[in-house]
Coordinates of C-alpha atoms in Angstrom, one line a residue:
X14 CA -7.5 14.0 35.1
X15 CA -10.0 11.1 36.3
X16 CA -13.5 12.1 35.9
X17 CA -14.9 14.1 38.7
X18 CA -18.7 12.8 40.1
X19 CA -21.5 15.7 41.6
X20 CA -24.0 16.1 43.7
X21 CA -26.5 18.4 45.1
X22 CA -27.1 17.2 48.5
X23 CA -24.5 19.8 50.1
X24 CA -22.3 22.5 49.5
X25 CA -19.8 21.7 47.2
X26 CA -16.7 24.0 47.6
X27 CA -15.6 23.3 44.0
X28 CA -18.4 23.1 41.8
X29 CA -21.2 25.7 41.5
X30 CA -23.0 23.5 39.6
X31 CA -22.3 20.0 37.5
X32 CA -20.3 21.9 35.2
X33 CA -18.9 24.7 36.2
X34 CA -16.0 25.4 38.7
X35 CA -16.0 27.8 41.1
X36 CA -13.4 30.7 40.1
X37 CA -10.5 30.0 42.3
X38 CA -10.5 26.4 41.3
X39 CA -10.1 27.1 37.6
X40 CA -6.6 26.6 37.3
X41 CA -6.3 23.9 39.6
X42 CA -8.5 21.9 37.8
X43 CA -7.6 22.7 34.1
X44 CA -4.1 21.9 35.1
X45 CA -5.1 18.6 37.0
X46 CA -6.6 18.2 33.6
X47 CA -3.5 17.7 31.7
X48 CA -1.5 15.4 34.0
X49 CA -4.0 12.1 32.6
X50 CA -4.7 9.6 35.2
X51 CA -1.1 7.7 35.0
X52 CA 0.7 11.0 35.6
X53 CA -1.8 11.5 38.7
X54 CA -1.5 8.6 40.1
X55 CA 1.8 8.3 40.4
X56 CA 2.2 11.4 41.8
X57 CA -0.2 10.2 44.6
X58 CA 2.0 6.9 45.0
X59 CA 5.3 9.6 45.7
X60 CA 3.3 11.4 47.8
X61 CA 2.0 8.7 50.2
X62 CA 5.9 7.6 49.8
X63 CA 7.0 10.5 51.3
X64 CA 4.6 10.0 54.2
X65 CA 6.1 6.7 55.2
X66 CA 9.7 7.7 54.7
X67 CA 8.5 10.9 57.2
X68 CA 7.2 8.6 59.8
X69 CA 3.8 10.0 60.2
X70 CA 1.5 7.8 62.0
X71 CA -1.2 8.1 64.5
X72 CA -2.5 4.9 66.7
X73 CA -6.4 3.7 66.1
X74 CA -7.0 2.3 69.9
X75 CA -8.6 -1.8 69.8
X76 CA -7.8 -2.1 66.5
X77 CA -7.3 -5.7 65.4
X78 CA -5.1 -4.9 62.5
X79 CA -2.3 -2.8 64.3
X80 CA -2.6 0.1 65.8
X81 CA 0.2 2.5 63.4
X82 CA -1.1 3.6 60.3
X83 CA -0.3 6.6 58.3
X84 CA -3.2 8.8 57.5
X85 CA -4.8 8.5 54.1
X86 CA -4.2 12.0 51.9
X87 CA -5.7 13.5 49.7
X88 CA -3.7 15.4 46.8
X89 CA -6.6 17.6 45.9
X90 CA -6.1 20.7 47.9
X91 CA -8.8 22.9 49.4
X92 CA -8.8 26.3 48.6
X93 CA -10.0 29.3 50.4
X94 CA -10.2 33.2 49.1
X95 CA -8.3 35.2 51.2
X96 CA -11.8 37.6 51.9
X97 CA -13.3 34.5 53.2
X98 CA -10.5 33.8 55.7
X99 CA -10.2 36.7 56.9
X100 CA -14.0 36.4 58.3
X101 CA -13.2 33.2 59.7
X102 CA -9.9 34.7 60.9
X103 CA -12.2 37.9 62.6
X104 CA -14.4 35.1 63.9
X105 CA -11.8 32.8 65.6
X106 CA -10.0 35.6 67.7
X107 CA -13.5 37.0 69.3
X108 CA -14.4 33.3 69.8
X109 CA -11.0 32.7 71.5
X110 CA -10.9 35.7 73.5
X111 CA -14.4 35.4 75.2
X112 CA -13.4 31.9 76.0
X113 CA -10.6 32.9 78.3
X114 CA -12.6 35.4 79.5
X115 CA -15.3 33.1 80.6
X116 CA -12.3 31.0 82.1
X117 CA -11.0 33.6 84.1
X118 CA -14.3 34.4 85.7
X119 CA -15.1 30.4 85.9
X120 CA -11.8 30.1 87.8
X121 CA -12.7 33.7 89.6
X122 CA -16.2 35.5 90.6
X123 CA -17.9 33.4 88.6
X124 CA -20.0 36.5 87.8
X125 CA -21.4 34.6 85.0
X126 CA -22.7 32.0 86.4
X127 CA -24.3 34.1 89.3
X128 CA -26.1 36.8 86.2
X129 CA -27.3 32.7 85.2
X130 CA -26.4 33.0 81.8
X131 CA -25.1 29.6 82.2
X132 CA -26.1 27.1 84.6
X133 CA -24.1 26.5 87.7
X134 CA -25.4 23.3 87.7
X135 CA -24.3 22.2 84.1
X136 CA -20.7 23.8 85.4
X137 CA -20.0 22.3 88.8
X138 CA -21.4 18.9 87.6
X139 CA -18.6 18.6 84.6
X140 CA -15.6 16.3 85.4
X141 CA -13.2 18.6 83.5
X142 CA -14.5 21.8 85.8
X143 CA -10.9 21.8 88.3
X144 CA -11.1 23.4 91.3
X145 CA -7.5 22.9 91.5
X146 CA -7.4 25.9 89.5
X147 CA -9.0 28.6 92.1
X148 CA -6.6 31.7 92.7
X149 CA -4.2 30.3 90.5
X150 CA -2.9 33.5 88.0
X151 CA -1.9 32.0 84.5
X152 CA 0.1 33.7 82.3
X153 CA -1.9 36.9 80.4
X154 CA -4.9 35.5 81.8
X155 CA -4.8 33.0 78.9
X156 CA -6.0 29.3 79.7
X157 CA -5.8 28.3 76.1
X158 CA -2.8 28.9 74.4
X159 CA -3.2 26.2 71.9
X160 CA -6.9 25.7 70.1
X161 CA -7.9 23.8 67.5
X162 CA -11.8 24.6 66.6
X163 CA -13.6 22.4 64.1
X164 CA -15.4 24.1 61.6
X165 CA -18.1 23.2 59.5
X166 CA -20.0 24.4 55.8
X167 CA -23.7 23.9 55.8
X168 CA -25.6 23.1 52.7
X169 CA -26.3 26.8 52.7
X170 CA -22.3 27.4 52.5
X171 CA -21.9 28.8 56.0
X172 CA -19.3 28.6 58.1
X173 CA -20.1 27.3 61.6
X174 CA -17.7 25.9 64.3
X175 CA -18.6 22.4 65.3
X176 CA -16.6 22.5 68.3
X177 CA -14.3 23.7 70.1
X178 CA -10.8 21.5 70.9
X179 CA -8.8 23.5 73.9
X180 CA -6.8 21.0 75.9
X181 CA -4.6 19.1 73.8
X182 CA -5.3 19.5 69.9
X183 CA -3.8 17.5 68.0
X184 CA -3.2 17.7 63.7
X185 CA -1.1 20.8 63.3
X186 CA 2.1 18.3 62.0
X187 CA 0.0 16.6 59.5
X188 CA -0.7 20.1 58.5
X189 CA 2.9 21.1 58.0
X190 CA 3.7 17.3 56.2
X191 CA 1.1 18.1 53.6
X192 CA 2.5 21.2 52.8
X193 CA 5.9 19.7 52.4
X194 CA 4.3 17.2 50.3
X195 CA 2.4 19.6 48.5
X196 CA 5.4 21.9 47.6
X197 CA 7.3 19.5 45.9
X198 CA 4.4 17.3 44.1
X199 CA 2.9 20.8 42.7
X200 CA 5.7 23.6 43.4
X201 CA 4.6 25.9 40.0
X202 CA 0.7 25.5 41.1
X203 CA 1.8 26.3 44.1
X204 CA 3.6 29.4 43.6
X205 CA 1.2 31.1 41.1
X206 CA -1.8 30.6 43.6
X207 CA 0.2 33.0 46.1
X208 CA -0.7 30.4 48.9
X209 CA 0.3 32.2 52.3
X210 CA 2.9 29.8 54.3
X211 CA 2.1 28.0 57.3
X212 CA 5.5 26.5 58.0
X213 CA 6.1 29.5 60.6
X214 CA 3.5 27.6 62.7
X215 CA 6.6 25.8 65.3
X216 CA 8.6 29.2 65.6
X217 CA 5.3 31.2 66.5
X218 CA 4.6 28.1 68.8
X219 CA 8.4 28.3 70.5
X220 CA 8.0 31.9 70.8
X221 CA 4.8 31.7 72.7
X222 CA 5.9 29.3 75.1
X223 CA 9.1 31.5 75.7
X224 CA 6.5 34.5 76.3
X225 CA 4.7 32.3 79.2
X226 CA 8.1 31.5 81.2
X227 CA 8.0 33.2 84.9
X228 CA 12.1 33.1 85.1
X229 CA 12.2 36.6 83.0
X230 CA 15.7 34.8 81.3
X231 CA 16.9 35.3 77.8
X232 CA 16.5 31.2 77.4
X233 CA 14.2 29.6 79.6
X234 CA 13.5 25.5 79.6
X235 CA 11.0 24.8 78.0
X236 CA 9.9 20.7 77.4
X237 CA 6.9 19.0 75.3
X238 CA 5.1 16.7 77.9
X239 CA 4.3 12.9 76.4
X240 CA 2.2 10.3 77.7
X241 CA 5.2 8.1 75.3
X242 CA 4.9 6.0 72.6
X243 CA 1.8 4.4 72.7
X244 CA -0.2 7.9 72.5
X245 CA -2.4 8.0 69.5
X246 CA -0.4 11.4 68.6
X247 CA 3.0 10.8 69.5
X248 CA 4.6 10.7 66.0
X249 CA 3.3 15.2 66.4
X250 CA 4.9 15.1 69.9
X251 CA 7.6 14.2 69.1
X252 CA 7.6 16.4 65.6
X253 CA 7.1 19.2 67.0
X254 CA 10.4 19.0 70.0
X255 CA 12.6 18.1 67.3
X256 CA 11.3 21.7 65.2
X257 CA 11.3 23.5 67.8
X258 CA 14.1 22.4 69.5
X259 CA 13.2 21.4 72.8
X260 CA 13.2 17.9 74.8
X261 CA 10.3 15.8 74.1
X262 CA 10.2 14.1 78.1
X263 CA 8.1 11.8 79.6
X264 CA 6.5 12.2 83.3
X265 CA 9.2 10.2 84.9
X266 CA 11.6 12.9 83.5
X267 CA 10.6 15.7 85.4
X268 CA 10.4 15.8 89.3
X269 CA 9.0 18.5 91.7
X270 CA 10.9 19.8 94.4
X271 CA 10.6 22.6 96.7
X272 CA 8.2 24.0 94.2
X273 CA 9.7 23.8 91.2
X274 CA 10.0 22.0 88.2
X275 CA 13.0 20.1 87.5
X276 CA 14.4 18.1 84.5
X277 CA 16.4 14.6 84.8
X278 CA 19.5 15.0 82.9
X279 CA 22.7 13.3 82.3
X280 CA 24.6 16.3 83.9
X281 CA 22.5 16.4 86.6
X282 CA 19.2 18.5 87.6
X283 CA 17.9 20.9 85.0
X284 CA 15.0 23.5 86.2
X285 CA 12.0 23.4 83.4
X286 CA 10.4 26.7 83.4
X287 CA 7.3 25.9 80.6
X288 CA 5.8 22.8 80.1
X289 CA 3.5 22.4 76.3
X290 CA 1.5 19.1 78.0
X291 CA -0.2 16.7 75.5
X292 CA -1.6 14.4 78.8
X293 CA -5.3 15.4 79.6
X294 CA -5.6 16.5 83.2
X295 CA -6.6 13.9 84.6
X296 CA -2.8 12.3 84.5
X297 CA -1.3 15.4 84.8
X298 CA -0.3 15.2 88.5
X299 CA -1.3 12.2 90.5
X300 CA -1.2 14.4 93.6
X301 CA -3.7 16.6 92.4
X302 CA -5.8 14.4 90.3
X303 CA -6.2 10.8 89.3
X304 CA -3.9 9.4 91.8
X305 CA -3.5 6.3 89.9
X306 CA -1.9 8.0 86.8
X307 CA 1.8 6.8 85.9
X308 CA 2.0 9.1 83.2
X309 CA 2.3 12.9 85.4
X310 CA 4.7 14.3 87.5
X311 CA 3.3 14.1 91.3
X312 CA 3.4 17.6 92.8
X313 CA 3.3 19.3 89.7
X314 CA 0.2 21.5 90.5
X315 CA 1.9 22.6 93.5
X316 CA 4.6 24.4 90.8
X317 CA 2.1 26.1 89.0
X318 CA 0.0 27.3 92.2
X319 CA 3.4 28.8 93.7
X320 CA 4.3 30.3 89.9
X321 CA 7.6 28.4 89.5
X322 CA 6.4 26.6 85.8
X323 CA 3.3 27.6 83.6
X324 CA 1.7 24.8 81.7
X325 CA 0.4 25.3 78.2
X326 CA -2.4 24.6 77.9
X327 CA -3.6 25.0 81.5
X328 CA -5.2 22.5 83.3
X329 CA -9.3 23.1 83.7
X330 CA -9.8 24.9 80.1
X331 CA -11.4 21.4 79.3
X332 CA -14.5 22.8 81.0
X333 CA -15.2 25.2 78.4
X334 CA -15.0 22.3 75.4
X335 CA -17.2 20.4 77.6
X336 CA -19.8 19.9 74.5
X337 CA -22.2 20.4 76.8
X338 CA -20.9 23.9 77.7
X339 CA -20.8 24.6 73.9
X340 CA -24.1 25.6 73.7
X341 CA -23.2 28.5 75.5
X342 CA -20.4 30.0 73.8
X343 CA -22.5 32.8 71.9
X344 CA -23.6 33.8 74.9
X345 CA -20.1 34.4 76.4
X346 CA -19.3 36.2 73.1
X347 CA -22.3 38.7 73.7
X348 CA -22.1 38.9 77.6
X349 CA -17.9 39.3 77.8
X350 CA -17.4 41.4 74.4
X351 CA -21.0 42.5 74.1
X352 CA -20.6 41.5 70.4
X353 CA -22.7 39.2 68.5
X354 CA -20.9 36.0 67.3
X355 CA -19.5 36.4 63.8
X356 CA -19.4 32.5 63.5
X357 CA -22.4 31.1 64.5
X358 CA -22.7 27.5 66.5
X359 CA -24.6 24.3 65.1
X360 CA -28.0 23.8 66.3
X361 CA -27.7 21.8 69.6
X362 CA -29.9 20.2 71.7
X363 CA -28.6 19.2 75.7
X364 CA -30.0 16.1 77.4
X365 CA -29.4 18.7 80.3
X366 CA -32.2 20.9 79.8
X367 CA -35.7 19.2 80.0
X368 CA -37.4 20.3 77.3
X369 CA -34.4 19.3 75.0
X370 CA -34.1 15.9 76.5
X371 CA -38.0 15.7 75.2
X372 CA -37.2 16.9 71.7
X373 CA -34.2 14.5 71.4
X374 CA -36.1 11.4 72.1
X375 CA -38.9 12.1 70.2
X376 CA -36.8 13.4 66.9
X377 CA -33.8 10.5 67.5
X378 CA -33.7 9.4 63.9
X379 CA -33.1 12.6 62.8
X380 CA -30.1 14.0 64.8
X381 CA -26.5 13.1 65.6
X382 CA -26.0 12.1 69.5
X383 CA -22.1 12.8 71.2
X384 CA -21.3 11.9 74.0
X385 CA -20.4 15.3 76.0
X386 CA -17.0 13.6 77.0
X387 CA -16.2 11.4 74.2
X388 CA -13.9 12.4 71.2
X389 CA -12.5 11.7 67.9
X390 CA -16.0 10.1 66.4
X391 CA -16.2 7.9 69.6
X392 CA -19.2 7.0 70.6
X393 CA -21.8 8.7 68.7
X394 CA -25.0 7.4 67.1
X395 CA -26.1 8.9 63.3
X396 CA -29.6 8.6 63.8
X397 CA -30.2 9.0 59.6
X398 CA -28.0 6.1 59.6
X399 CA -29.0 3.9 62.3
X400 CA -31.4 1.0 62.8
X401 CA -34.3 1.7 64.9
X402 CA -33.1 -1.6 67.2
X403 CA -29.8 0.9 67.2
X404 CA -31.4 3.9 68.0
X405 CA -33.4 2.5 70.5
X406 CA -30.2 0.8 72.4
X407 CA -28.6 4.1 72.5
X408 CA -31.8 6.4 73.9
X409 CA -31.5 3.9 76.9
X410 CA -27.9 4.7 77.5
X411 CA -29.5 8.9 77.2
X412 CA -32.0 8.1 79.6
X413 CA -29.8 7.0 82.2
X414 CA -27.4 10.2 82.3
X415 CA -29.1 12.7 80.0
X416 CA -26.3 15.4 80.9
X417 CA -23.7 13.2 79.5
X418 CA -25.4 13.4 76.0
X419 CA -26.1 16.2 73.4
X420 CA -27.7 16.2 70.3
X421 CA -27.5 18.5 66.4
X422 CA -29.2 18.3 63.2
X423 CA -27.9 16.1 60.5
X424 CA -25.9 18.5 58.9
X425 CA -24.6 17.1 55.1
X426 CA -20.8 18.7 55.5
X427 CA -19.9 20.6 52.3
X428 CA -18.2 18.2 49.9
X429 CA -14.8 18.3 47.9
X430 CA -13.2 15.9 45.3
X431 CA -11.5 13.3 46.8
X432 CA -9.4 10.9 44.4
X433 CA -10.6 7.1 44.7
X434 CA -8.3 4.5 43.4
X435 CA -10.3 1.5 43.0
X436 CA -12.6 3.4 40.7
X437 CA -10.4 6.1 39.1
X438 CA -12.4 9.0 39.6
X439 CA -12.6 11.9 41.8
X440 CA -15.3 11.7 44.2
X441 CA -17.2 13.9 46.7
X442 CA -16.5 13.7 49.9
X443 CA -17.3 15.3 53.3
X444 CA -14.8 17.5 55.0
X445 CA -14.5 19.9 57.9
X446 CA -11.5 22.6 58.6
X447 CA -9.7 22.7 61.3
X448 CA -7.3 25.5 62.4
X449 CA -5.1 26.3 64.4
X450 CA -4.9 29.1 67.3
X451 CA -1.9 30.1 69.0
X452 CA -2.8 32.8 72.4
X453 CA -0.7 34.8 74.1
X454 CA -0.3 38.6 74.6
X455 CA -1.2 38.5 70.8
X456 CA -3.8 36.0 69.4
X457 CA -2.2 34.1 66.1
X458 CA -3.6 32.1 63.7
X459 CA -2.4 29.5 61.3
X460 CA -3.6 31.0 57.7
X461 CA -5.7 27.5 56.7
X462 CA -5.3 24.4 59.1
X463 CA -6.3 20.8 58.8
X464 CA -9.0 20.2 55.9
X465 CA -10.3 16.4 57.0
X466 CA -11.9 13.9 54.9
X467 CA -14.5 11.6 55.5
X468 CA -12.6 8.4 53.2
X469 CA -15.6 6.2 53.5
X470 CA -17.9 6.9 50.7
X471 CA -21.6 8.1 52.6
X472 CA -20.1 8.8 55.8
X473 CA -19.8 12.0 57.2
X474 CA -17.2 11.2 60.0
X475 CA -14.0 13.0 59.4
X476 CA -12.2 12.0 62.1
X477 CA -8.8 9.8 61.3
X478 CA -9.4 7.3 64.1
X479 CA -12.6 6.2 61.9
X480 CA -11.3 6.1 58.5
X481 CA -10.9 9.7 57.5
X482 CA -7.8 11.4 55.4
X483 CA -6.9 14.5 55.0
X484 CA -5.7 17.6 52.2
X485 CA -3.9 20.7 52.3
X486 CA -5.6 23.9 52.4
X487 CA -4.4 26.8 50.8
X488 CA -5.4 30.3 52.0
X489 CA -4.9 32.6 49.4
X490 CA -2.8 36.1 49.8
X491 CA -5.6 37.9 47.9
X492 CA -8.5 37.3 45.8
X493 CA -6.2 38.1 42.7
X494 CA -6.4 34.9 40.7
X495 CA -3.4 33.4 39.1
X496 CA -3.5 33.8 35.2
X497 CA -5.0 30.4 33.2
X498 CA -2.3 30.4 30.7
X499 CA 0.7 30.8 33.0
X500 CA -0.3 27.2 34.5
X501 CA -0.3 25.3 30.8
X502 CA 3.5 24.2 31.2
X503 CA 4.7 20.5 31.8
X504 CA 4.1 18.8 34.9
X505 CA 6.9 19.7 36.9
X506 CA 9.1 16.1 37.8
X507 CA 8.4 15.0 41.4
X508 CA 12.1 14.0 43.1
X509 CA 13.0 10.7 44.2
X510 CA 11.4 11.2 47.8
X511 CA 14.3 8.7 49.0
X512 CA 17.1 11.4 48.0
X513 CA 15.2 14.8 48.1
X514 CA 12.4 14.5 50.5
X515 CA 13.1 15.4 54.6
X516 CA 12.8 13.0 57.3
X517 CA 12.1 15.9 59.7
X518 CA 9.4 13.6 61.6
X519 CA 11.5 10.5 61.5
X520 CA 14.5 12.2 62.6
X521 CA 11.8 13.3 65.6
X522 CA 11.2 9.9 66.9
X523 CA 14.9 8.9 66.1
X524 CA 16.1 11.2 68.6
X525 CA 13.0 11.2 71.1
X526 CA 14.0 6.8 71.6
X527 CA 17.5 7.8 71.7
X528 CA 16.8 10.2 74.5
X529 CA 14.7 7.0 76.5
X530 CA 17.2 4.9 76.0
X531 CA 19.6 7.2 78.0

């Protein structure tokens, strides 16, 4: 295996120290050991092959190159104990579940906001608070039925959730393409690490959205709302349909009349009874919001006011990712469940709050500034990493609307070996974790989720739209560790990825222009 480099600025999730692995990555790494760097790297080449021939892209926006690329990954899985998910596990559900209830009551008496345990101001002053929403009864009382939370390891080790992603997440099919990938490049490591499965994830998916439908019928319509081609995630729209067997439509497919929801189809009318949206609210319904959006279906809130369709995830649950609401979120653990957080926030300072505004321009070359509306590494300033000419620029754009802005310490993400190429050794790199939450009547959660990599070598942006990859992450059944000499066999041959290897993703897109071109 290519030489593996250390450090000792953060938590490394592999290394305990320079020279000796962490349990649960013995095996792994004495069996990378034996495939030598040829073996390795051609294994790497089949994998990224299998990538292309799958389809999977995402779009960088104003990118001078071209916009599709596939997303860079990395063949060195993550691995985490099955004791230490389950904490995180624990810690995801009462996050989740004070959350809606915070929505509910947002949307409803508001009795939080009147005990001021958070501000009314900070509330009724956020663009993604909709008062569309008043009196409107969703499903369960569940706003967010898909949520992707982004968690983070301190240099300390612990866990702590960066934020909070609960309008449209996007990831979970890169998550299920590097498993496939994973399966077939390592299938005997695979097997003898017990990883628990997260192919599952679509079916749970297609049986929650059946669960939300208000027509009680044995097989209601249910469609996967796309802003189209030229969405940064529309390779996972359209991934997802095809698995779960559903249309994949546009907003000029779908028309409201009389209340309801209907379908364009070749045999005529079709009524939709849920609707899994990946357009942010603001083009949802030009009738109800940004009237100048060509991407929604105009009267579309009127359906889910009079009940006829339920939208997943539902509009207004933006308000509580609002980064400047995140702050809060402990306190909405304690005040709803009258629990104490078991995953603790990051450090975070609002340009809201007066006293905060003070300490983030006086302590700007220590912290990371974000924009409270921006996302995917848009828009933020690495103070550590910035010029003071830099820094300086972006305090002005602070000053102007300090309730746009928040602020963090600059926490070093943990680090895991990541393979470079051009140098032939393994290298550590930044990552985060995030995974993913399916709510209903019953809360579910993908074991694992998206392990991201920050690619570029210093940075600590993980984010694919600004160079990052990505790895599989492999929750283990139980903290019984597979046996060192079961794993000393042959390198398993990888399939030509041409004859073996399925085009589930491709097949997606395949059918989703056939279906435009109708």
């Amino acid at each position: 295996m290519p030489a593996v480099s250390f450090t000792h600025q953060a938590f490394n999730e592999v290394y305990s120290t320079p020279d000796q692995v962490r349990a649960h990555y013995h095996v792994l790494m004495d069996q990378l050991s034996r495939l030598g760097v040829q073996e390795f790297e051609r294994r790497a080449g089949l994998s990224d092959l299998s990538f292309r021939n799958q389809g999977i892209t995402f779009t960088v926006y104003g990118d001078a190159q071209g916009t599709e690329r596939t997303i860079p990954f990395d063949m060195l899985p993550r691995i985490i104990q099955a004791q230490e998910w389950q904490v995180l596990e624990d810690g995801l559900k009462q996050r989740v579940k004070a959350i809606n209830l915070f929505l509910q009551d947002l949307y409803g008496p508001q009795r939080i906001l009147k005990d001021r345990k958070v501000p009314f101001e900070l509330i009724h002053s956020s663009p993604n608070f909709r008062r569309e929403m008043f009196g409107i009864q969703v499903p369960y009382g569940v706003y967010t039925h898909v949520v992707g939370s982004d968690l983070i390891r301190d240099e300390q080790g612990n866990y702590r959730v960066l934020e909070d992603n609960l309008r449209c997440p996007s990831g979970v099919s890169y998550v299920l393409a590097n498993r496939t990938a994973m399966t077939r490049i390592f299938p005997r490591l695979f097997r003898q690490y017990r990883v628990r499965p997260v192919q599952h994830y679509t079916t749970a998916l297609l049986e929650l959205l059946h669960s939300l439908s208000p027509r009680h019928i044995e097989e209601p319509t249910i469609v996967v709302l796309t802003p189209g081609i030229y969405n940064s995630a529309y390779f996972e729209h359209a991934f997802l349909a095809q698995q779960m067997g559903v249309e994949l439509v546009e907003g000029r497919d779908l028309l409201v009349s009389e209340g309801k929801v209907y379908m364009r189809t070749t045999h005529g009318r079709k009524q939709v009874d849920v609707i899994y949206r990946r357009i942010d609210d603001d083009f949802l319904d030009p009738a109800a919001f940004k009237p100048d959006s060509a991407l929604g279906v105009p009267g579309l809130m009127q359906a889910v006011r009079a009940g006829n369709v339920a939208l997943a995830n539902a509009p207004g649950a933006g308000i509580a990712d609002d980064k400047a609401v995140y702050p809060y979120v402990p306190e909405m653990i304690r005040y709803y469940l009258t629990e104490e957080p078991i995953l603790d926030n990051v450090e975070t300072f609002s340009g809201a709050k007066g006293q905060d505004l003070m300490y983030m321009l006086e302590h700007a070359q220590q912290l990371v500034f974000k924009p409270v509306g921006e996302s995917g590494g848009y828009g933020m300033l690495i103070g550590p990493q910035a010029s003071k000419q830099e820094v300086q620029d972006y305090l002005l754009k602070v000053k102007a609307n300090p309730r746009n802005f928040i602020a963090q310490p600059t926490i070093s993400l943990s680090v895991h070996p990541s393979y470079y190429k051009d140098s032939g050794t393994f290298e550590p790199c930044h990552i985060d974790l995030r995974p993913f939450i399916l709510v209903g009547q019953e809360t579910t959660i993908i074991p694992g989720g998206l392990t991201r990599v920050a690619l570029k070598r210093g940075s600590l942006v993980v984010n694919s739209s600004q160079g990052g990859g990505s790895k599989d992450t492999w929750v283990l059944e139980d903290d019984e560790l597979p046996l060192q000499h079961t794993m000393l066999e042959a390198p398993v041959a990888f399939p030509d990825p041409e004859d073996h290897l399925p085009d589930l993703a491709l097949e997606a897109i395949r059918m989703a222009q056939e279906a435009q071109q109708q």
